[in-house]
């Protein structure tokens, strides 16, 4: 094995962040770590916002980004017994400390010291936009040989969607709505279709995303550019409002729709996060006695996501619309930022 690899590294020039693909040393797996030869990497909204924010600290200068990844085990560090070298794996990018009160209760998604692979938000952990990545062994999950690297790189968003569904504590007979039919929203639609007997309603501003939502199981789709989302969702629920609404966009308008469309004593699952702060009407939250339930990352849903994708219960293939080679990583980020204009859902980088 050579000692250097190609890696997409963030640097700053004239006040803005750029990406340069450089030769850097291949990381050596330390004790308890696994070296992974990366195959595919998906770009996430958090990557796009962190990278294009010139002052944002989550994607700092010198960082190799990328946390949605699939690859093959290349080497095992001291004390690691598996998966075997050559085994295909998906990455769980949330590195939990294992010792804080949350971790001790099994709630790793809210670990007090959580770090994320490919993020410089708390600590500095290089990501998967490189030929190799060394990660703690518990961050790699074996996947079937038959699973594509494209699917492997979408396991993380699917696990996050599965966690959001778990946070909703569904009764099973209710109608649900998903605000935003992006990659996570389309995972949610598929998961919810098999979990509830009521309607699955999807909303978006893109006709092509809504067509895909229908194909993947949504009973009703609402184009927010053409129709009043709150009014349609009320009509579809006999004027009562939707029992559980998943917000998967993250801006003022869509959180406001979720709060407007949810029924009395209903639940809004807060997942979308484009802005650090959203402004929403307060009174409906009080007067309808609604619950707003946050969701971040995943707990034990990664293995569940692997099984769902492997059995075809969730089809991840239509989510990937654009693929760039590692050398064009910066173009991939431009495509992800302009996703709406080019009809992109998930942009991936082939390493
Ligand atoms: Zn992500
Ligand atoms: Zn912890």
Short mmCIF file of C-alpha atoms and ligand atoms in Angstrom, two decimals:
data_model
loop_
_atom_site.label_atom_id
_atom_site.label_comp_id
_atom_site.label_asym_id
_atom_site.label_seq_id
_atom_site.Cartn_x
_atom_site.Cartn_y
_atom_site.Cartn_z
CA UNK A 1 0.00 0.00 0.00
CA UNK A 2 1.29 3.48 -0.85
CA UNK A 3 1.72 5.88 2.05
CA UNK A 4 -0.19 8.78 0.55
CA UNK A 5 -3.77 9.12 -0.58
CA UNK A 6 -5.98 11.65 -2.34
CA UNK A 7 -8.13 13.70 0.05
CA UNK A 8 -10.52 16.64 -0.39
CA UNK A 9 -9.34 19.22 2.14
CA UNK A 10 -11.12 22.45 3.14
CA UNK A 11 -9.00 25.60 2.87
CA UNK A 12 -9.81 29.29 3.03
CA UNK A 13 -8.91 31.91 0.46
CA UNK A 14 -10.09 35.52 0.23
CA UNK A 15 -12.66 35.02 2.94
CA UNK A 16 -14.34 31.97 1.46
CA UNK A 17 -13.88 28.25 1.87
CA UNK A 18 -12.70 26.11 -0.99
CA UNK A 19 -11.83 22.43 -1.44
CA UNK A 20 -8.50 21.22 -2.74
CA UNK A 21 -7.82 17.58 -3.53
CA UNK A 22 -4.33 16.91 -2.17
CA UNK A 23 -1.95 14.05 -1.46
CA UNK A 24 -1.87 13.48 2.29
CA UNK A 25 -0.50 10.62 4.41
CA UNK A 26 -2.79 7.60 4.72
CA UNK A 27 -3.98 7.52 8.35
CA UNK A 28 -2.79 4.58 10.42
CA UNK A 29 -5.50 2.81 12.44
CA UNK A 30 -4.67 3.24 16.12
CA UNK A 31 -5.62 0.76 18.85
CA UNK A 32 -9.34 0.05 18.62
CA UNK A 33 -9.62 1.60 15.15
CA UNK A 34 -10.40 0.32 11.67
CA UNK A 35 -8.96 1.67 8.42
CA UNK A 36 -11.63 1.86 5.71
CA UNK A 37 -11.02 2.20 1.96
CA UNK A 38 -13.83 4.61 1.09
CA UNK A 39 -16.16 3.80 -1.81
CA UNK A 40 -18.93 6.39 -1.83
CA UNK A 41 -19.76 9.47 0.23
CA UNK A 42 -23.07 11.34 0.36
CA UNK A 43 -23.18 15.08 0.96
CA UNK A 44 -25.52 16.21 3.72
CA UNK A 45 -27.24 19.54 4.32
CA UNK A 46 -25.01 19.97 7.35
CA UNK A 47 -21.93 19.68 5.10
CA UNK A 48 -23.28 22.19 2.62
CA UNK A 49 -24.25 24.78 5.24
CA UNK A 50 -21.08 24.32 7.25
CA UNK A 51 -18.86 24.55 4.18
CA UNK A 52 -20.49 27.57 2.56
CA UNK A 53 -20.65 29.49 5.84
CA UNK A 54 -17.30 31.33 5.75
CA UNK A 55 -17.24 31.75 9.52
CA UNK A 56 -18.94 28.47 10.47
CA UNK A 57 -16.77 26.35 12.76
CA UNK A 58 -18.35 22.96 11.94
CA UNK A 59 -16.36 22.62 8.69
CA UNK A 60 -13.10 24.38 9.51
CA UNK A 61 -9.97 24.91 7.42
CA UNK A 62 -7.86 21.77 7.16
CA UNK A 63 -10.81 19.39 7.60
CA UNK A 64 -11.63 16.46 5.35
CA UNK A 65 -15.47 16.45 5.28
CA UNK A 66 -17.86 13.55 4.62
CA UNK A 67 -19.88 11.53 7.14
CA UNK A 68 -22.31 9.49 4.99
CA UNK A 69 -20.04 6.76 3.69
CA UNK A 70 -19.62 3.20 2.57
CA UNK A 71 -16.37 1.36 1.97
CA UNK A 72 -14.33 -1.77 2.61
CA UNK A 73 -12.20 -2.60 5.63
CA UNK A 74 -8.53 -2.12 4.66
CA UNK A 75 -6.73 -2.79 7.96
CA UNK A 76 -7.47 -3.41 11.64
CA UNK A 77 -5.79 -1.55 14.50
CA UNK A 78 -4.44 -3.22 17.63
CA UNK A 79 -7.05 -5.15 19.59
CA UNK A 80 -9.68 -5.11 16.80
CA UNK A 81 -10.95 -8.49 15.69
CA UNK A 82 -13.42 -7.55 12.96
CA UNK A 83 -14.99 -6.99 10.52
CA UNK A 84 -12.44 -8.85 8.40
CA UNK A 85 -10.16 -7.00 5.99
CA UNK A 86 -12.08 -6.70 2.72
CA UNK A 87 -15.52 -6.69 4.36
CA UNK A 88 -17.96 -4.05 3.07
CA UNK A 89 -19.15 -1.60 5.73
CA UNK A 90 -21.31 1.48 6.26
CA UNK A 91 -20.14 4.24 8.58
CA UNK A 92 -22.00 5.47 11.65
CA UNK A 93 -20.46 8.94 11.93
CA UNK A 94 -21.64 9.83 15.43
CA UNK A 95 -18.81 9.12 17.83
CA UNK A 96 -20.29 8.89 21.31
CA UNK A 97 -18.09 9.00 24.42
CA UNK A 98 -19.61 5.92 26.05
CA UNK A 99 -19.21 7.31 29.57
CA UNK A 100 -21.58 10.29 29.98
CA UNK A 101 -24.99 9.80 31.67
CA UNK A 102 -26.75 9.72 28.25
CA UNK A 103 -24.40 7.09 26.82
CA UNK A 104 -24.73 5.02 29.99
CA UNK A 105 -28.51 5.04 29.39
CA UNK A 106 -28.04 3.95 25.77
CA UNK A 107 -29.00 7.38 24.40
CA UNK A 108 -25.90 7.92 22.26
CA UNK A 109 -27.63 10.39 19.91
CA UNK A 110 -27.64 12.92 22.76
CA UNK A 111 -24.17 12.06 24.13
CA UNK A 112 -22.76 15.01 26.07
CA UNK A 113 -19.45 14.73 24.22
CA UNK A 114 -20.66 13.61 20.80
CA UNK A 115 -18.25 14.15 17.91
CA UNK A 116 -19.14 13.64 14.27
CA UNK A 117 -16.80 12.16 11.68
CA UNK A 118 -16.14 14.80 9.02
CA UNK A 119 -17.00 17.67 11.37
CA UNK A 120 -14.97 20.14 13.42
CA UNK A 121 -17.92 21.19 15.58
CA UNK A 122 -16.78 19.48 18.81
CA UNK A 123 -13.25 18.27 18.31
CA UNK A 124 -11.84 17.72 14.86
CA UNK A 125 -12.50 14.42 13.10
CA UNK A 126 -11.51 13.90 9.49
CA UNK A 127 -14.24 12.52 7.27
CA UNK A 128 -14.60 10.20 4.33
CA UNK A 129 -13.90 12.48 1.35
CA UNK A 130 -10.56 10.71 0.98
CA UNK A 131 -9.36 7.33 -0.17
CA UNK A 132 -8.96 6.10 3.40
CA UNK A 133 -10.39 6.94 6.80
CA UNK A 134 -9.43 5.57 10.24
CA UNK A 135 -12.38 5.36 12.66
CA UNK A 136 -13.15 3.67 15.98
CA UNK A 137 -14.19 0.07 15.28
CA UNK A 138 -17.69 0.57 16.69
CA UNK A 139 -18.38 3.17 13.97
CA UNK A 140 -18.29 0.58 11.17
CA UNK A 141 -21.30 -1.63 10.47
CA UNK A 142 -20.98 -4.70 8.25
CA UNK A 143 -23.27 -4.71 5.21
CA UNK A 144 -24.13 -7.55 2.79
CA UNK A 145 -21.74 -8.07 -0.15
CA UNK A 146 -24.72 -7.47 -2.42
CA UNK A 147 -25.32 -3.92 -1.18
CA UNK A 148 -24.03 -1.18 -3.48
CA UNK A 149 -21.63 1.45 -2.17
CA UNK A 150 -24.28 4.03 -3.15
CA UNK A 151 -26.74 2.40 -0.76
CA UNK A 152 -24.03 1.98 1.89
CA UNK A 153 -23.44 5.74 1.81
CA UNK A 154 -27.18 6.34 2.35
CA UNK A 155 -27.40 4.13 5.46
CA UNK A 156 -26.67 7.11 7.74
CA UNK A 157 -29.53 9.33 6.51
CA UNK A 158 -31.87 6.30 6.61
CA UNK A 159 -30.80 5.57 10.19
CA UNK A 160 -31.52 9.19 11.10
CA UNK A 161 -34.98 8.91 9.53
CA UNK A 162 -35.61 5.66 11.44
CA UNK A 163 -34.61 7.44 14.65
CA UNK A 164 -37.07 10.27 13.92
CA UNK A 165 -39.83 7.67 13.39
CA UNK A 166 -38.94 6.05 16.72
CA UNK A 167 -39.06 9.47 18.43
CA UNK A 168 -42.65 9.84 17.15
CA UNK A 169 -43.85 6.82 19.19
CA UNK A 170 -46.58 6.14 16.63
CA UNK A 171 -49.82 4.41 17.55
CA UNK A 172 -49.91 2.83 14.09
CA UNK A 173 -53.38 3.82 12.92
CA UNK A 174 -52.80 7.54 12.48
CA UNK A 175 -52.35 9.79 9.47
CA UNK A 176 -48.89 11.31 9.23
CA UNK A 177 -47.37 14.13 7.19
CA UNK A 178 -43.81 14.68 6.03
CA UNK A 179 -42.95 18.30 5.31
CA UNK A 180 -40.12 18.21 2.76
CA UNK A 181 -39.50 15.35 0.31
CA UNK A 182 -35.70 15.52 0.21
CA UNK A 183 -33.47 12.53 0.96
CA UNK A 184 -34.58 12.27 4.60
CA UNK A 185 -38.22 13.02 3.75
CA UNK A 186 -38.27 10.27 1.12
CA UNK A 187 -36.78 7.83 3.66
CA UNK A 188 -39.46 8.91 6.14
CA UNK A 189 -42.25 8.37 3.58
CA UNK A 190 -41.06 4.80 2.97
CA UNK A 191 -40.62 3.99 6.67
CA UNK A 192 -44.01 5.49 7.59
CA UNK A 193 -45.82 3.69 4.76
CA UNK A 194 -45.09 0.39 6.50
CA UNK A 195 -45.71 1.72 10.02
CA UNK A 196 -49.13 3.39 9.84
CA UNK A 197 -52.49 2.43 8.43
CA UNK A 198 -53.57 6.07 8.03
CA UNK A 199 -52.61 8.35 5.17
CA UNK A 200 -48.98 9.24 4.49
CA UNK A 201 -48.93 12.81 3.18
CA UNK A 202 -45.83 14.43 1.67
CA UNK A 203 -45.31 18.11 0.92
CA UNK A 204 -42.56 19.85 -1.04
CA UNK A 205 -42.03 22.68 -3.51
CA UNK A 206 -40.66 20.36 -6.21
CA UNK A 207 -43.03 18.46 -8.53
CA UNK A 208 -40.34 15.84 -9.26
CA UNK A 209 -39.70 15.20 -5.57
CA UNK A 210 -43.44 14.80 -5.01
CA UNK A 211 -43.74 12.37 -7.94
CA UNK A 212 -41.02 10.28 -6.34
CA UNK A 213 -42.75 10.52 -2.95
CA UNK A 214 -45.91 9.06 -4.57
CA UNK A 215 -43.93 6.25 -6.19
CA UNK A 216 -42.34 5.45 -2.82
CA UNK A 217 -45.63 5.27 -0.95
CA UNK A 218 -47.13 8.69 -0.23
CA UNK A 219 -50.94 8.58 -0.55
CA UNK A 220 -51.30 12.34 -0.89
CA UNK A 221 -48.79 14.90 -2.12
CA UNK A 222 -49.09 18.66 -1.71
CA UNK A 223 -47.08 21.17 -3.70
CA UNK A 224 -46.56 24.08 -1.31
CA UNK A 225 -46.06 26.47 -4.23
CA UNK A 226 -49.53 25.71 -5.58
CA UNK A 227 -51.61 24.86 -2.56
CA UNK A 228 -52.08 25.97 1.05
CA UNK A 229 -50.38 23.15 2.95
CA UNK A 230 -52.20 23.71 6.24
CA UNK A 231 -55.59 23.88 4.54
CA UNK A 232 -55.05 20.71 2.50
CA UNK A 233 -53.73 18.77 5.52
CA UNK A 234 -56.73 19.84 7.58
CA UNK A 235 -59.10 18.81 4.76
CA UNK A 236 -57.45 15.39 4.53
CA UNK A 237 -58.05 14.83 8.25
CA UNK A 238 -61.70 15.87 8.48
CA UNK A 239 -60.75 19.33 9.70
CA UNK A 240 -58.96 17.94 12.76
CA UNK A 241 -55.35 18.31 11.67
CA UNK A 242 -52.62 15.68 11.33
CA UNK A 243 -51.73 13.68 14.45
CA UNK A 244 -47.99 13.49 13.70
CA UNK A 245 -46.10 15.88 11.41
CA UNK A 246 -42.42 15.36 10.54
CA UNK A 247 -40.60 18.61 9.71
CA UNK A 248 -37.70 17.74 7.37
CA UNK A 249 -36.83 21.13 5.86
CA UNK A 250 -35.80 23.45 8.65
CA UNK A 251 -36.96 26.98 7.85
CA UNK A 252 -39.54 29.38 9.35
CA UNK A 253 -42.21 28.69 6.70
CA UNK A 254 -42.14 24.89 7.02
CA UNK A 255 -42.01 24.80 10.82
CA UNK A 256 -44.96 27.21 10.75
CA UNK A 257 -46.82 24.84 8.40
CA UNK A 258 -46.09 21.89 10.68
CA UNK A 259 -47.44 23.74 13.72
CA UNK A 260 -50.47 24.91 11.72
CA UNK A 261 -51.29 21.47 10.32
CA UNK A 262 -50.82 19.36 13.45
CA UNK A 263 -53.98 18.45 15.33
CA UNK A 264 -54.74 19.28 18.97
CA UNK A 265 -52.47 17.28 21.30
CA UNK A 266 -50.57 16.20 18.17
CA UNK A 267 -46.81 15.91 17.72
CA UNK A 268 -44.38 17.80 15.51
CA UNK A 269 -41.09 15.95 15.03
CA UNK A 270 -38.40 18.61 14.61
CA UNK A 271 -35.72 17.21 12.33
CA UNK A 272 -35.01 19.82 9.62
CA UNK A 273 -32.30 22.36 10.42
CA UNK A 274 -31.24 24.82 7.75
CA UNK A 275 -31.16 27.79 10.11
CA UNK A 276 -29.85 27.90 13.67
CA UNK A 277 -33.01 29.75 14.70
CA UNK A 278 -36.57 29.58 13.42
CA UNK A 279 -39.42 31.96 14.17
CA UNK A 280 -42.80 30.27 14.60
CA UNK A 281 -46.22 31.31 15.95
CA UNK A 282 -46.42 30.61 19.67
CA UNK A 283 -50.15 30.56 20.38
CA UNK A 284 -51.10 27.45 18.39
CA UNK A 285 -48.44 25.51 20.33
CA UNK A 286 -50.14 26.51 23.58
CA UNK A 287 -53.77 26.48 22.52
CA UNK A 288 -53.55 23.13 20.71
CA UNK A 289 -51.35 21.68 23.47
CA UNK A 290 -49.01 20.21 20.89
CA UNK A 291 -45.75 18.41 21.55
CA UNK A 292 -42.61 19.39 19.70
CA UNK A 293 -40.17 16.48 19.76
CA UNK A 294 -36.59 16.93 18.59
CA UNK A 295 -34.62 14.27 16.74
CA UNK A 296 -30.91 14.14 16.00
CA UNK A 297 -28.73 11.37 14.66
CA UNK A 298 -29.44 7.78 15.58
CA UNK A 299 -29.16 5.42 18.54
CA UNK A 300 -29.30 1.77 17.56
CA UNK A 301 -30.99 2.40 14.18
CA UNK A 302 -27.93 1.85 11.98
CA UNK A 303 -28.28 -1.96 12.00
CA UNK A 304 -32.02 -1.51 11.37
CA UNK A 305 -31.23 0.76 8.40
CA UNK A 306 -28.83 -1.82 6.94
CA UNK A 307 -31.56 -4.47 7.19
CA UNK A 308 -34.23 -2.21 5.66
CA UNK A 309 -32.02 -1.36 2.69
CA UNK A 310 -30.76 -4.93 2.26
CA UNK A 311 -34.27 -6.41 2.13
CA UNK A 312 -35.56 -3.70 -0.19
CA UNK A 313 -38.07 -2.50 2.43
CA UNK A 314 -36.62 0.94 1.75
CA UNK A 315 -35.39 1.77 -1.75
CA UNK A 316 -32.43 4.14 -1.50
CA UNK A 317 -31.50 4.07 -5.18
CA UNK A 318 -33.82 6.82 -6.46
CA UNK A 319 -32.46 9.25 -3.86
CA UNK A 320 -29.04 9.49 -5.50
CA UNK A 321 -29.37 11.85 -8.45
CA UNK A 322 -25.84 13.23 -8.95
CA UNK A 323 -22.42 11.57 -8.64
CA UNK A 324 -19.06 13.34 -8.87
CA UNK A 325 -15.51 11.93 -8.72
CA UNK A 326 -13.37 12.89 -5.70
CA UNK A 327 -11.31 15.27 -7.85
CA UNK A 328 -14.49 17.28 -8.44
CA UNK A 329 -15.52 17.40 -4.76
CA UNK A 330 -15.90 21.19 -4.86
CA UNK A 331 -18.27 20.89 -7.85
CA UNK A 332 -20.23 18.29 -5.90
CA UNK A 333 -20.71 20.82 -3.10
CA UNK A 334 -21.82 23.47 -5.62
CA UNK A 335 -24.36 20.97 -7.00
CA UNK A 336 -25.65 20.17 -3.52
CA UNK A 337 -26.02 23.88 -2.73
CA UNK A 338 -27.95 24.42 -5.97
CA UNK A 339 -29.93 21.21 -5.57
CA UNK A 340 -33.32 22.80 -6.20
CA UNK A 341 -32.18 24.40 -9.47
CA UNK A 342 -30.78 21.16 -10.90
CA UNK A 343 -33.36 18.75 -9.43
CA UNK A 344 -30.82 17.06 -7.16
CA UNK A 345 -31.88 15.01 -4.16
CA UNK A 346 -28.71 13.32 -2.87
CA UNK A 347 -25.33 14.24 -4.32
CA UNK A 348 -22.63 11.59 -3.81
CA UNK A 349 -18.91 11.52 -4.39
CA UNK A 350 -17.28 8.39 -5.83
CA UNK A 351 -13.88 7.93 -4.24
ZN1 LIG B 1 -25.81 13.70 7.30
ZN1 LIG B 2 -21.55 10.22 25.90
#
